[in-house]
Each structure stands twice: as C-alpha cells, then as structure tokens.
Coordinates of C-alpha atoms in Angstrom, one line a residue:
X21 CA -23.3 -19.2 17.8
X22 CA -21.3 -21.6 15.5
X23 CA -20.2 -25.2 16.9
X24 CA -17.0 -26.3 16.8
X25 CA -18.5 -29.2 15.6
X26 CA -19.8 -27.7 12.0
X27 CA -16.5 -26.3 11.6
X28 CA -15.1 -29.8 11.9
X29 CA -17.5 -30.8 9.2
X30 CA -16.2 -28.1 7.0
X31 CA -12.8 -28.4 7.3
X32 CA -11.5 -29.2 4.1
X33 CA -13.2 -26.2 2.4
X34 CA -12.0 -23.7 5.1
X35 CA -8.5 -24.9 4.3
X36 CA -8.9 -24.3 0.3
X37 CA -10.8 -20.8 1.2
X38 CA -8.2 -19.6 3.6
X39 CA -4.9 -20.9 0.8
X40 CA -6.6 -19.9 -2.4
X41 CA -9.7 -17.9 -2.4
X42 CA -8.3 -15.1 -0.5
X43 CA -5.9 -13.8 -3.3
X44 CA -8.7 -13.1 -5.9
X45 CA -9.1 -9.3 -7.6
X46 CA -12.8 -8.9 -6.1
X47 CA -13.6 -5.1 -7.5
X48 CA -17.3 -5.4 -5.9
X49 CA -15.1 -4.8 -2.4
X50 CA -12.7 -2.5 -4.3
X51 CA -9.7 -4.5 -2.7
X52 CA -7.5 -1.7 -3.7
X53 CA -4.7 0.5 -1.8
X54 CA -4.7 2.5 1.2
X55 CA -2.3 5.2 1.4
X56 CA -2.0 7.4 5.0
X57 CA -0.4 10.4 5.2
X58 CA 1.6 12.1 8.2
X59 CA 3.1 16.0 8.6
X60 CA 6.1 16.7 10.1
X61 CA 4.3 18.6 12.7
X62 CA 2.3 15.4 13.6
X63 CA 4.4 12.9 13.5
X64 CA 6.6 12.3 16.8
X65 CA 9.9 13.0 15.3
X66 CA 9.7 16.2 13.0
X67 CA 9.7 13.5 9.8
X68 CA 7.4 13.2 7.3
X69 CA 5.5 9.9 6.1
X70 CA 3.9 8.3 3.3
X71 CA 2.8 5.2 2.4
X72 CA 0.8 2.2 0.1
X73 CA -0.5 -1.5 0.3
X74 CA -0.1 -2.3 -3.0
X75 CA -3.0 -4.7 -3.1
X76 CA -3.4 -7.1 -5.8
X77 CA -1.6 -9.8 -7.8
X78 CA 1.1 -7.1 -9.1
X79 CA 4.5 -7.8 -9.0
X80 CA 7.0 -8.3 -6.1
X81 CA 10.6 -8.4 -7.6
X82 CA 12.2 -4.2 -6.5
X83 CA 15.8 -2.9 -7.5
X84 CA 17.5 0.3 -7.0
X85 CA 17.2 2.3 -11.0
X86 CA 19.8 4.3 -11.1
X87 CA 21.1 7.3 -11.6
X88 CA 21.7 8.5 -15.0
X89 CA 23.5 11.4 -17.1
X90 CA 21.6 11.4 -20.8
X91 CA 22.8 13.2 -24.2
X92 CA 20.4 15.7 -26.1
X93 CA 17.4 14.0 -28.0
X94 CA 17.4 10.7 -26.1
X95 CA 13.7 9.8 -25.5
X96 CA 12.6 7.6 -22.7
X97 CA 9.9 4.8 -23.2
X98 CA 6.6 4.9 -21.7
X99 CA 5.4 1.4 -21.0
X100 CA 2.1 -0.2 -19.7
X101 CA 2.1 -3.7 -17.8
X102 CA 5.6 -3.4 -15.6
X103 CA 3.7 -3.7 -12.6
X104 CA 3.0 -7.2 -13.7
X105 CA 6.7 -8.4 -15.0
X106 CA 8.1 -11.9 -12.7
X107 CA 12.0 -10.2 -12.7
X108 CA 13.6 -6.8 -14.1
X109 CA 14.1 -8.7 -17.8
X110 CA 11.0 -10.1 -18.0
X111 CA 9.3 -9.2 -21.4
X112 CA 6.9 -11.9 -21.8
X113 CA 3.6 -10.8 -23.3
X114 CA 6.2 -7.7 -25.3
X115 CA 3.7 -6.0 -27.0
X116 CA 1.6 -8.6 -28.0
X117 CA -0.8 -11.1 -25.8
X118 CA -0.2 -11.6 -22.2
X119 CA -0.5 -15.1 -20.8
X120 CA -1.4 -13.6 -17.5
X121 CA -3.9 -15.7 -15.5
X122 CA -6.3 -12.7 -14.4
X123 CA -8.0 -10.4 -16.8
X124 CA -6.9 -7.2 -14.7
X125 CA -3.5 -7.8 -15.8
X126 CA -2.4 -6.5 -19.3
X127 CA 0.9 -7.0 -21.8
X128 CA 3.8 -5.6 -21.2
X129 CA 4.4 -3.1 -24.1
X130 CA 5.4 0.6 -25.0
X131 CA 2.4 3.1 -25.5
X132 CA 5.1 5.7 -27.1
X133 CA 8.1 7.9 -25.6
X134 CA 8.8 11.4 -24.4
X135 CA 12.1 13.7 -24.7
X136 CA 14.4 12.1 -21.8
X137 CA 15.7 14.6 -19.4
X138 CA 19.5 15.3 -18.9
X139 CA 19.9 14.0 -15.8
X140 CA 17.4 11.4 -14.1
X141 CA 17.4 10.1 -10.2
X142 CA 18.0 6.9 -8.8
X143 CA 14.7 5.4 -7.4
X144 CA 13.1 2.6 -5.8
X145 CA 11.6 0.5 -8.2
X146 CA 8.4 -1.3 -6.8
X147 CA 5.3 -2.3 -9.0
X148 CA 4.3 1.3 -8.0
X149 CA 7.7 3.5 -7.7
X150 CA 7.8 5.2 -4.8
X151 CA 11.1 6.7 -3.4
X152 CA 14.2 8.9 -5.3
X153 CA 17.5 9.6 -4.0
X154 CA 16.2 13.1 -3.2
X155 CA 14.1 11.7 -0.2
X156 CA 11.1 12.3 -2.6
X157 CA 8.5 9.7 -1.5
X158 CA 5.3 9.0 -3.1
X159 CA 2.1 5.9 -2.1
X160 CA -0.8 5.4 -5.0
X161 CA -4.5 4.2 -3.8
X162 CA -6.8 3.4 -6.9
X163 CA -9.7 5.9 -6.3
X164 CA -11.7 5.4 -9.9
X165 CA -14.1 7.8 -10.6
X166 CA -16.5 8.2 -13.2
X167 CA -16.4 5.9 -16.3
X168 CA -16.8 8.6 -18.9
X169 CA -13.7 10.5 -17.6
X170 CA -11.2 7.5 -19.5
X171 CA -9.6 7.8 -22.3
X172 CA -7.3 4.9 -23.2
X173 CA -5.7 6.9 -25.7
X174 CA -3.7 9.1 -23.3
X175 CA -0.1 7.8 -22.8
X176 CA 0.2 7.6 -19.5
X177 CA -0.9 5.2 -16.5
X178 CA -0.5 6.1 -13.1
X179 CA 2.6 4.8 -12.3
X180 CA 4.6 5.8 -15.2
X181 CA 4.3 9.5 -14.0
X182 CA 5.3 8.0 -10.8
X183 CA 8.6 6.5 -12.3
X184 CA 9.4 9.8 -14.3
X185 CA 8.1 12.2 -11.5
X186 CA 10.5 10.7 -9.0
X187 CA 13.6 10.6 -12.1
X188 CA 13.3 13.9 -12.0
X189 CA 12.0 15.9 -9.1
X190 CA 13.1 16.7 -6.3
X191 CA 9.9 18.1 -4.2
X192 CA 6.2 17.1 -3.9
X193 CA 5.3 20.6 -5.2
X194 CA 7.7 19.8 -8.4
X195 CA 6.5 16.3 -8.6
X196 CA 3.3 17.2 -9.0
X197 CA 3.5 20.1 -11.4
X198 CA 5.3 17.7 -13.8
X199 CA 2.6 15.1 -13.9
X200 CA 0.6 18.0 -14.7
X201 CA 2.4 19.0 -17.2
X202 CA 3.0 15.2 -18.5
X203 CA -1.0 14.9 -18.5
X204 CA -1.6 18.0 -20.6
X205 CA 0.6 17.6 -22.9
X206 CA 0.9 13.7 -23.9
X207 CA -2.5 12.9 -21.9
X208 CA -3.8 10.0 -19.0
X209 CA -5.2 6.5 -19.7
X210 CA -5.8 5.4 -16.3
X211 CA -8.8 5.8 -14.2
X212 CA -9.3 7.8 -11.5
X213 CA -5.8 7.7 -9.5
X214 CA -4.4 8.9 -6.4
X215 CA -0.6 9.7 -4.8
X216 CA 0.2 10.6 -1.8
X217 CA 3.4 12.7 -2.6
X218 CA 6.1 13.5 0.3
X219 CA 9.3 15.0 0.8
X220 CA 11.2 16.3 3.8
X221 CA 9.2 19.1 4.3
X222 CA 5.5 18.1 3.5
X223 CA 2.8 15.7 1.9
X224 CA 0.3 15.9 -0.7
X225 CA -2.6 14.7 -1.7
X226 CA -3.0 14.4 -5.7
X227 CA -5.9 12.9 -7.1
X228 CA -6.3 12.5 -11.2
X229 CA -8.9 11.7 -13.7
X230 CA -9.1 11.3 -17.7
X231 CA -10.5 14.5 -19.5
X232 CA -13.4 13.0 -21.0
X233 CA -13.9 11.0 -24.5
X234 CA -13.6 14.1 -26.6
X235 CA -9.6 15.3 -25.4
X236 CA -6.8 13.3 -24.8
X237 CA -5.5 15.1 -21.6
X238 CA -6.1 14.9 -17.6
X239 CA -8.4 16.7 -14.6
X240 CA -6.8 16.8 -11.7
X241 CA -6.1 18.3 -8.1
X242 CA -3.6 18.0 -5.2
X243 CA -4.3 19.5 -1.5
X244 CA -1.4 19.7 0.6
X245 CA -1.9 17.8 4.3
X246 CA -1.3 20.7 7.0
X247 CA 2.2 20.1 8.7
X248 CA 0.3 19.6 12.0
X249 CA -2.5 17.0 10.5
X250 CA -2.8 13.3 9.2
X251 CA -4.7 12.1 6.0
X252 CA -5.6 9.5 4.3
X253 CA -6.6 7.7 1.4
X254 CA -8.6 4.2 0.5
X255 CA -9.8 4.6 -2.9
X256 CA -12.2 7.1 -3.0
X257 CA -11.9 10.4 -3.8
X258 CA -11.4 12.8 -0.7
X259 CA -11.1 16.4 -2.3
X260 CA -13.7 18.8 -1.7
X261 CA -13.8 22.1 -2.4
X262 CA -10.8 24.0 -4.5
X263 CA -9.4 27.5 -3.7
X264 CA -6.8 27.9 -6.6
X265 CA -5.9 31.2 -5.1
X266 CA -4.0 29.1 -2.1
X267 CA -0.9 28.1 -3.7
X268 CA 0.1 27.2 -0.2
X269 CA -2.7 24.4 0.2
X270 CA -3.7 23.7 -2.9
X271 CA -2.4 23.3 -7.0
X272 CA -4.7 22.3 -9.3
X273 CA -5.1 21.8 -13.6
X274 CA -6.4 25.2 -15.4
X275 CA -9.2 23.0 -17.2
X276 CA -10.4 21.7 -13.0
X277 CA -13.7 23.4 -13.5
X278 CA -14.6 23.4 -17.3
X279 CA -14.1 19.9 -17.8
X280 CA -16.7 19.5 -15.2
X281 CA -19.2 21.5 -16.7
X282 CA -18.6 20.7 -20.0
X283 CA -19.9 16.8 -18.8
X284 CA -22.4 18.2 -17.0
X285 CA -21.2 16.7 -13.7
X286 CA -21.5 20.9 -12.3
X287 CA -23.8 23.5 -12.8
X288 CA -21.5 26.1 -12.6
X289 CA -23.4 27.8 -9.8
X290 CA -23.5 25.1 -6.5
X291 CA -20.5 25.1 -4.5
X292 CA -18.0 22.9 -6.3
X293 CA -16.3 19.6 -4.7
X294 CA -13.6 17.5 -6.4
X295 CA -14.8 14.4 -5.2
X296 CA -18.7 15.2 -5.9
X297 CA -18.0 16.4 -9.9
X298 CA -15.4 13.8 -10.6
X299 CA -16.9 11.0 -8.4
X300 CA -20.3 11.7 -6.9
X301 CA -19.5 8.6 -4.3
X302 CA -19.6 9.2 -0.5
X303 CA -16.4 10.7 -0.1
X304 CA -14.9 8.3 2.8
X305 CA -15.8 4.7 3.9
X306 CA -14.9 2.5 6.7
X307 CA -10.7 2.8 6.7
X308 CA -11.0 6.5 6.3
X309 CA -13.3 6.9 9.4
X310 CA -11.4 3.9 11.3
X311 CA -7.9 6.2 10.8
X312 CA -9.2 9.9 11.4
X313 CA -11.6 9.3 14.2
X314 CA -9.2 6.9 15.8
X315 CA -6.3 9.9 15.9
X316 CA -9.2 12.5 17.0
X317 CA -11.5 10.9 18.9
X318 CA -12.7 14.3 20.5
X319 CA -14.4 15.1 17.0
X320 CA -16.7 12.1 17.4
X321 CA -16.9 11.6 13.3
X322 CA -19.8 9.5 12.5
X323 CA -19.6 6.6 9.6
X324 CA -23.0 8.2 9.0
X325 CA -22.0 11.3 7.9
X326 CA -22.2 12.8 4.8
X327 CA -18.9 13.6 4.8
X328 CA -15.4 13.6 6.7
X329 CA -12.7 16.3 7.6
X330 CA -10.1 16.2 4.8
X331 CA -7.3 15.8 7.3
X332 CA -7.5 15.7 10.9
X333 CA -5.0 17.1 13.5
X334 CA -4.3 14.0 16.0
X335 CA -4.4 14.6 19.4
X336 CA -0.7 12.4 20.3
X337 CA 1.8 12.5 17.8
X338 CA 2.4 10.0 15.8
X339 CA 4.8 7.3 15.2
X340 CA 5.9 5.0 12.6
X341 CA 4.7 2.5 14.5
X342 CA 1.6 4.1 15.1
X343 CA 0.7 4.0 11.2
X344 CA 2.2 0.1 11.0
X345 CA -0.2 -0.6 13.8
X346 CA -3.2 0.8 11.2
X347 CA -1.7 -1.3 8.7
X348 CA -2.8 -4.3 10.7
X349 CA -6.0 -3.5 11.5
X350 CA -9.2 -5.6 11.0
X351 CA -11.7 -3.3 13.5
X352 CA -10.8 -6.2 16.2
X353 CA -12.8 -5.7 19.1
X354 CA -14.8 -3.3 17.9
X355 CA -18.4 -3.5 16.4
X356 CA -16.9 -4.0 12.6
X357 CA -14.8 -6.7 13.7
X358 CA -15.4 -9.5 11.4
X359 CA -15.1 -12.5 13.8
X360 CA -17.6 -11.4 17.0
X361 CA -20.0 -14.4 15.7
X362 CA -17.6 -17.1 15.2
X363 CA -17.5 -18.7 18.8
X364 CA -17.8 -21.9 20.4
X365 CA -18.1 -23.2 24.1
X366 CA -15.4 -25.3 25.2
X367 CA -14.6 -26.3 28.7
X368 CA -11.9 -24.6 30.9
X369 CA -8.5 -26.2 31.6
X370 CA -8.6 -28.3 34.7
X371 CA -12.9 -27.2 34.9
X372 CA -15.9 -28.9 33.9
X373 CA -16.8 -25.5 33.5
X374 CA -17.4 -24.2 30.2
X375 CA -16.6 -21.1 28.5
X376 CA -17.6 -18.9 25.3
X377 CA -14.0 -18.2 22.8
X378 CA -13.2 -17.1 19.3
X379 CA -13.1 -20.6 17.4
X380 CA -9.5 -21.4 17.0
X381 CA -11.0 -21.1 12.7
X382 CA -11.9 -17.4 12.8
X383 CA -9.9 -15.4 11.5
X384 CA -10.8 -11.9 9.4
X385 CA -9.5 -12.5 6.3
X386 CA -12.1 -15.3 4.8
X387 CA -13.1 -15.5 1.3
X388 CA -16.5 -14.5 -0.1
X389 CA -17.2 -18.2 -0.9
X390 CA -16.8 -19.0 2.9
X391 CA -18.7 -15.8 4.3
X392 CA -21.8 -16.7 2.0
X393 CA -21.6 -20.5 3.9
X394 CA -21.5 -19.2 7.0
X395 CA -24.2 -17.0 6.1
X396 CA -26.1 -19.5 4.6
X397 CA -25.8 -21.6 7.6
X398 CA -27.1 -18.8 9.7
X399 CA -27.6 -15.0 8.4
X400 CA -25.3 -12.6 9.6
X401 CA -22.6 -14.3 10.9
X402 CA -20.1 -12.7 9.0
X403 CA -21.1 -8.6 7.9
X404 CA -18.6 -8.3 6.0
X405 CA -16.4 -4.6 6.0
X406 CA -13.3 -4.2 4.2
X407 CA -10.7 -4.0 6.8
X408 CA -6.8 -2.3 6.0
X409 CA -5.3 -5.4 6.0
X410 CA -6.3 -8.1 3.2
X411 CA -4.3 -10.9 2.6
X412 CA -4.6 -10.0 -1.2
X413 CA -1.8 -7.4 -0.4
X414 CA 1.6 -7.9 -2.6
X415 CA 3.6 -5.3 -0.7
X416 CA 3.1 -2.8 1.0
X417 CA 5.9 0.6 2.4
X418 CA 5.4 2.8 5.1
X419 CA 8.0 5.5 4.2
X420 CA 9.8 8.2 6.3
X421 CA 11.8 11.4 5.7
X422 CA 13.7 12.5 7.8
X423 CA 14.6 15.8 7.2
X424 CA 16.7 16.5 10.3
X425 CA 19.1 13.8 8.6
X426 CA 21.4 13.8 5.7
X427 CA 20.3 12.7 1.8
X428 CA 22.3 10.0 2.2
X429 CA 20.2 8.7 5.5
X430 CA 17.3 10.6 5.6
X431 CA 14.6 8.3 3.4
X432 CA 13.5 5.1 4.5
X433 CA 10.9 2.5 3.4
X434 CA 9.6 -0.1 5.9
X435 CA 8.7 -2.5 3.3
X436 CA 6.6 -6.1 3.9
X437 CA 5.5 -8.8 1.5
X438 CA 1.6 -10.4 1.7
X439 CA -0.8 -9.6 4.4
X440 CA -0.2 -6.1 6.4
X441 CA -2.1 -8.3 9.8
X442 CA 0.6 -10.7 9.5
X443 CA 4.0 -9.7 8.1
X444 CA 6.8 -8.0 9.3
X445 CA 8.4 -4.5 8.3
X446 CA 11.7 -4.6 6.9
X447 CA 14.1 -1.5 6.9
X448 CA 14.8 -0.3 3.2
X449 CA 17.1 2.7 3.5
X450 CA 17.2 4.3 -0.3
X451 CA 20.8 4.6 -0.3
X452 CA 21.5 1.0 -0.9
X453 CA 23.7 -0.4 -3.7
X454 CA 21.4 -3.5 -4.1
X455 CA 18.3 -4.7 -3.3
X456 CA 18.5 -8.5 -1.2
X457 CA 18.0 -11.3 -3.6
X458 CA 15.0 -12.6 -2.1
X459 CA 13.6 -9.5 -3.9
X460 CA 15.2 -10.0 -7.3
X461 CA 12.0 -11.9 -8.5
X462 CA 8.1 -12.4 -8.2
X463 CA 6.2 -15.3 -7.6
X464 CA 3.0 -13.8 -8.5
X465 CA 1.9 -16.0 -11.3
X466 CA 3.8 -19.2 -10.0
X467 CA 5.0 -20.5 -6.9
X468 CA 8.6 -19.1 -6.9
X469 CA 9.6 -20.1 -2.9
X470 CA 12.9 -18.3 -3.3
X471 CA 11.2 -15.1 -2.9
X472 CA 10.1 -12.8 -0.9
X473 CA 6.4 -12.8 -1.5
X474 CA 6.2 -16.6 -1.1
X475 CA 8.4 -16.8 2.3
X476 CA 5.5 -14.5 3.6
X477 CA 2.6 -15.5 1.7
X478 CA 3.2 -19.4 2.7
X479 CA 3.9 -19.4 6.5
X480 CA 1.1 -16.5 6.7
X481 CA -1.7 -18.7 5.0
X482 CA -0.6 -21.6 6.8
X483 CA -1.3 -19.4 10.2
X484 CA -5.0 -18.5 9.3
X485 CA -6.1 -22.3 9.0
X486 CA -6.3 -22.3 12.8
X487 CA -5.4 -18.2 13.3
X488 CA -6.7 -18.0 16.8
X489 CA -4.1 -20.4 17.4
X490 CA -1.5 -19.7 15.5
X491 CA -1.6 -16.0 15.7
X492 CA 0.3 -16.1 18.8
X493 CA 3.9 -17.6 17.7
X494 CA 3.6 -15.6 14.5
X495 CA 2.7 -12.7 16.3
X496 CA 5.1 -12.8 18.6
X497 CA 8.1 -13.2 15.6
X498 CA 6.5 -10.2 14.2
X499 CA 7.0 -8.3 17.0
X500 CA 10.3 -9.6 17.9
X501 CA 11.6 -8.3 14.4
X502 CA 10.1 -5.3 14.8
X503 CA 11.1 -4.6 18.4
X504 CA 14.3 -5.6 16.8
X505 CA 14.8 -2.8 13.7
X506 CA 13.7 -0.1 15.6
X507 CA 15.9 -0.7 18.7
X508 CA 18.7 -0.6 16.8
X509 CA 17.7 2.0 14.5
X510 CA 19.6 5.1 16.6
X511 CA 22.8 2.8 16.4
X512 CA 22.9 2.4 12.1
X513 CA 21.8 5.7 12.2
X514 CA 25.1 6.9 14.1
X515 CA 27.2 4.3 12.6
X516 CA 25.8 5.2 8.8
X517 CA 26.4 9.1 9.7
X518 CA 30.2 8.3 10.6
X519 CA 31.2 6.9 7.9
X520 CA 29.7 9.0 6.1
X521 CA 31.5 11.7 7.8
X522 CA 34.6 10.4 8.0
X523 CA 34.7 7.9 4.6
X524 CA 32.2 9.3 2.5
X525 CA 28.7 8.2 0.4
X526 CA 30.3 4.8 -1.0
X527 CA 31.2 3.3 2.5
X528 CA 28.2 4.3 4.0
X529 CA 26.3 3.0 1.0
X530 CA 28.2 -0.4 1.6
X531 CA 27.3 -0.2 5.3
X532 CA 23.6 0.3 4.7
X533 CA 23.4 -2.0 2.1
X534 CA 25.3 -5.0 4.2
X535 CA 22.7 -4.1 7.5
X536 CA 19.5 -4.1 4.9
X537 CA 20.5 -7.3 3.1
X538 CA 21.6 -8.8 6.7
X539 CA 18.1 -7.8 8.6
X540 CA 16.4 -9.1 5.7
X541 CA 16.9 -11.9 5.2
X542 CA 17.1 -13.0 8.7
X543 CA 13.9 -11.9 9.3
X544 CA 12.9 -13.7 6.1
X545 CA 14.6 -16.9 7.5
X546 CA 12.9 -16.7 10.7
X547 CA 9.5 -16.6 8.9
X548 CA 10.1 -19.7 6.9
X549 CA 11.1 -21.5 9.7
X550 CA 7.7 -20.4 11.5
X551 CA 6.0 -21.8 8.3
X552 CA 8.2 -25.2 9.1
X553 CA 7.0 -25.3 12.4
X554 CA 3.2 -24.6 11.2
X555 CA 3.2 -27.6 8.8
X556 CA 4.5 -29.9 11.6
X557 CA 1.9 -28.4 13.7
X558 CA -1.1 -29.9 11.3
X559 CA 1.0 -32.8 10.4
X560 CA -1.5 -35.1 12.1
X561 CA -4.7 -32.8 10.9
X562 CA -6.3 -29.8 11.7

C-alpha cells in the first residue's frame, strides 16, 4: 500500500508527469489507434459505425474539402506530412526540413501526382480523412508489420488513399478496390496500415503492407464484418485466413500469396493467415479481448489464447454510446485496472474509524517515468497495460450511418479532442458549410488556447493532478453534454429533415451548421470554465 504521505513527498514530479510526460510517442507501448467496428445488424438502430483515436501529436485543425468538378488532364498532388500542418495554409517545412519537435513527424512536401478525377466529393478533413458526402466513413489504426515489407519509394501513405478514396467513392467495396488499384499501380510507403471502411450498408476491415524491397507496389487484404457482428482493431493485424472465392466476405490483392512466399514468410503448403505471413505477432492484445469478450461474454475468450474470433456477434445490440463507453475505458475495476495498488487509509467523515480508498493521485494515465518510481518504491505497483483511452489521443470520431436517413442527414461524426476517458463527444453532421472556428487551427507544437485541442487538453490535465477528486465535476459535465446531444438528437433530426423537405439542401445545410457550431462551442465553453474552476481549486496547493 502507498501512503498518502509519500505522495505528498512527490508532489511536484507527479504534477510535471501527469502535464507533460503523458503526451510523448512511446512506440515500446505502441500508443497508436484503435478503431471498432459495428454492422447494421448489431448495432441498435439498423446504422452502421466506424471509428479512430487518432493517437499522437498529429494535427487537430478539420474543414469541410469540397466538392469539386475538374477538366481533362488535371493531376492531383500526393503529399506526405499534412497530418502534421498547425492550420489548412500551413506549409512550413515545404519540401525541405521540418522544424517539428519529435522525430516521428516529417516535412510537409509532395512525393508526386496522379491523373485527377472528373468529379471529386466533399469530405471531412481530419489528420486522418474520414467521412464523404456520400456517407462513406472510414477509421485508420497503425498495425505495422514486418520491417522488410517497406518500401519508402512507393507514393503513397496511408492517409493519402484515405483522402482520394473518400473524393471519389462512394461504397466501402469501391473504396477499397481503388486503394488497390492506387497501390498497384503508383505503390505504398507506409508501414503496415489498417482502415476500417463503412458505408450505409456495411464495414470492412482493410489491412495493407509494402511489397517488399525489390517492387514498388502493396499486399493487402480486407474482410468484410458480418452485418450481425462487431470488430475491432488496435494495431495489430487481425486477418487470418483468406478465401478469395468469397467476394461477399472477403477482396483481396492478386499478388496476397506470392509476395509471401517469395520472402519466405509461407511455405506454400501450411494453412495460410494474413496476420501470421505479414506479421507473425499474436494476432490480438488487451483492447481487442477487453471489446469482443466484453460484447460476448458467453464465449469466455481467454487473453491467453492463441488467437481471437475475427468478429464476434454481441449478445445486446449496440449503441453509440455503447462504443463511446469503450472509448473511455481503462479496465477499471477489473484485474488490468492500473490504479488497484494506489491506496491509502484515511479516516471516515465524522469516525475515528479508518478506511482503505483510491489516493485522490491515482489516476490511469501516468507516465512511464512515474510508473518506474512507484515501482521502484515498491515492485508492482503499477503493471502497466495499454488501456483505450491515453491522454496522448489528438482526436478521436465515432462515426454513424444511418442509412434509414437521407444523404443529406444520414452520416455523423461524434468527434472529441485529447483524452477519450475524459472529453466529451461533439455532434459533427457531414453536411455542414463550415467547421467551428475552435477547429480552424492546431496547437500541437505550441500552446494555441484558442483551440480546440487545448480547451480539452488543459482543463483534462489539470483534472488528473488530483483525478479521484476531480473526476467527479468533470465527469459529470461530460455526461451532462452528452445526455444533452443525444436527447435532442430526434428533434434536429426532424427539424433538419423539414427543411430539407420543404426548403431544400442549402437551408438545411445552414440549420445543421448553426446547431453544430452552437453545441460546440458551448460545450467547449463549459470545459474551460471547468478548467477555471480546477486552477482555483489548487490555488492554495495540491
């Protein structure tokens, strides 16, 4: 047991961990994306969802690209290093040196272009795109893979064939077969990559590698999630074994098994598995078992096993909440909950009795620095897992088609800013003219308190100095906003459909965008007044 007295005595660096260490790229965890993955058969309203924590120091800033007509032999530019711009204009680093503080981040510059199409979608431009006007939705986890697949010289990173995919398709099915296509013919520079890929009928699950040293091109494979199942991934890859015959289920690149026996990574004669020639890792870790055996807890799936169900059909149907609630999680009260050690005795209100509580310190999200000093102090206090929420998140969408609805209504994005555990959701309906302008630049390589990753990030760091504490007014808000958008969701859903009806797409596009900008930045207020209230809090110490 830890005394409240030692954490007294190490105040000053728990405050430093909690603000700054937490927001480091620490690849021996993996701190990458997590990505789950709901049919319209299993969710409780006949939609389909996708989603991503886009975790990392990417950027924040997100706009509406629009729609375009283009003329024959226009060409398009394929960049690397967007995902790392502080505002839409931003061309620092152009095609030279980046001043970026971490290592993982690269220039901004064009690797070459492709023939444009004639007409190209409006889209939601995050760091990661992820939704077209066509209610085509798509999430990203990192999944890497083996070294020798990369090939730098390929032209495209992962979410450049996000960005043209959703320009110009219309379904998962065509999304997919274009990034094939895209790969094949111009080649892939990332490392091993997957997207979850939606739209109002189904989701996907498309996993990519580089071909090898020897040809610039791509390996891949995408398995469709059965209407009545959930999936999900958390950067690893989850693929098993291929049946190309089964267009229905699965699509996959003519080169899938050559290129793995041309590396040697098959024999040609075992059974093959995606994930074992391209990866060779334990197919699943701790989120994937946390999501699947939590939905189907009758299958009793083991974090021993050697492997997982792809997908599992969930034995209640499941909401959007229901996957924002897994967006939160840190295994609390269960035996990979982080903070079981941290305790002290204190003595009951009103009692000289004592009692055993969480120290009002604990909280899940501690650095590494501060785990290996409480370990030091006493081994095993801290085993640390890697729960779905991290506070090194930048933003993060869970996104819903509704097919039972108009184009014009049908996709929505709940979006958040910083740490899953701690923010709000935020309704982003695609049919907006603008995004907010809390959202119109990043602060991820300054402290820019104007947007929206700093009015969460600030009030949300200040809450985990003392979480057990604080955790309760900021939970609370959380909920309240939440409670909030989805009470009134039937109602701008009606409203947005009359006008629609009666006025057309512009009005309702000025309705939506008036309610979006409106619920945002309330809700944005409200968390920096929170944040107010926390420094006044500790204004006296800690």
């Amino acid at each position: 047991m830890i005394s409240k007295q030692f954490f007294s005595t190490i105040l000053i660096v728990a405050i430093s961990a909690t603000i700054y260490g937490q927001d480091r790229h620490d690849s021996e965890f993996r701190e990458s994306c997590t990505s789950i993955m709901v049919g319209r058969k299993a969710s409780a309203d006949g939609s389909v969802i996708t989603s991503h924590t886009c975790d990392g120091r990417y950027r924040t800033w997100m706009d509406i690209s629009p729609a375009k007509k283009h003329k024959k032999g226009d060409v398009t530019r394929i960049f690397q290093g967007l995902m790392f711009t502080e505002t839409p204009n931003d061309t620092v680093g152009f095609n030279g040196v980046s001043p970026a503080v971490h290592d993982f981040e690269v220039a901004l510059r064009v690797r070459g272009e492709i023939p444009e199409s004639e007409e190209t979608y409006a889209f939601l431009n995050t760091a990661y795109p992820c939704l077209n006007e066509k209610n085509l939705a798509i999430g990203e986890t990192t999944i890497e893979g083996r070294d020798e697949l990369v090939n730098e010289n390929g032209l495209f990173y992962i979410e450049e064939l996000e960005r043209i995919a959703l320009q110009r398709c219309t379904t998962a099915r065509e999304a997919i077969a274009l990034m094939g296509e895209l790969v094949k013919e111009y080649g892939y520079a990332d490392i091993g990559e997957c997207l979850t890929v939606a739209d109002k009928n189904e989701v996907w699950h498309f996993e990519i590698f580089g071909e090898g040293p020897d040809k610039i091109g791509g390996v891949w494979a995408a398995q469709r999630i059965p209407d009545n199942h959930v999936g999900v991934s958390a950067n690893i890859p989850r693929i098993g074994e291929l049946n190309p015959a089964d267009k229905d289920y699965f699509m996959v690149s003519e080169n899938v098994f050559d290129v793995a026996k041309k590396m040697g990574f098959w024999d040609g004669k075992s059974t093959f598995k995606f994930w074992k020639a391209y990866s060779d890792k334990k197919p699943f870790d701790i989120r994937e078992w946390f999501v699947l055996s939590s939905l189907a807890p009758s299958l009793n799936l083991l974090m021993e096993a050697d492997e997982l169900p792809f997908s599992v059909k969930p034995e209640k149907p499941v909401s959007v909440r229901d996957v924002l609630a897994f967006f939160r999680s840190t295994y609390e009260g269960t035996a990979y909950d982080m903070t079981k050690n941290l305790l002290v005795t204190k003595k009951k209100k009103d009692s000289e009795e004592t009692e055993t509580v969480k120290s009002p310190y604990a909280n899940p999200w501690f650095s590494r620095e501060m785990i290996d000093l409480l370990n030091g102090l006493k081994d095993s206090t801290i085993v640390r897992v890697r729960p779905i929420a991290v506070p090194q998140c930048a933003y993060g969408h869970v996104i819903q088609i509704r097919g039972y609805l108009p184009d014009e209504i049908a996709g929505i994005a709940y979006l958040l800013n910083d740490n899953p555990g701690q923010s709000p959701h935020v309704p982003f309906y695609f049919h907006i003219l603008q995004t907010p302008q809390i959202y119109h630049a990043s602060g991820h390589k300054r402290y820019m308190p104007d947007t929206s990753g700093w009015i969460y990030r600030r009030t949300n760091k200040l809450a985990t100095i003392r979480w057990q504490e604080s955790r309760v007014k900021l939970e609370q808000l959380r909920d309240f906003i939440e409670d909030k958008l989805f009470a009134e969701q039937s109602i701008v859903d009606a409203e947005a459909l009359k006008i629609l009806k009666e006025k057309g797409k512009p009005a309702c596009q000025e309705y939506l965008t008036q309610y979006v900008n409106t619920f945002s930045e309330e809700a944005a207020n409200e968390w920096w007044k929170l944040g107010d209230e926390l420094w006044y809090t500790f204004i006296r110490g800690l």
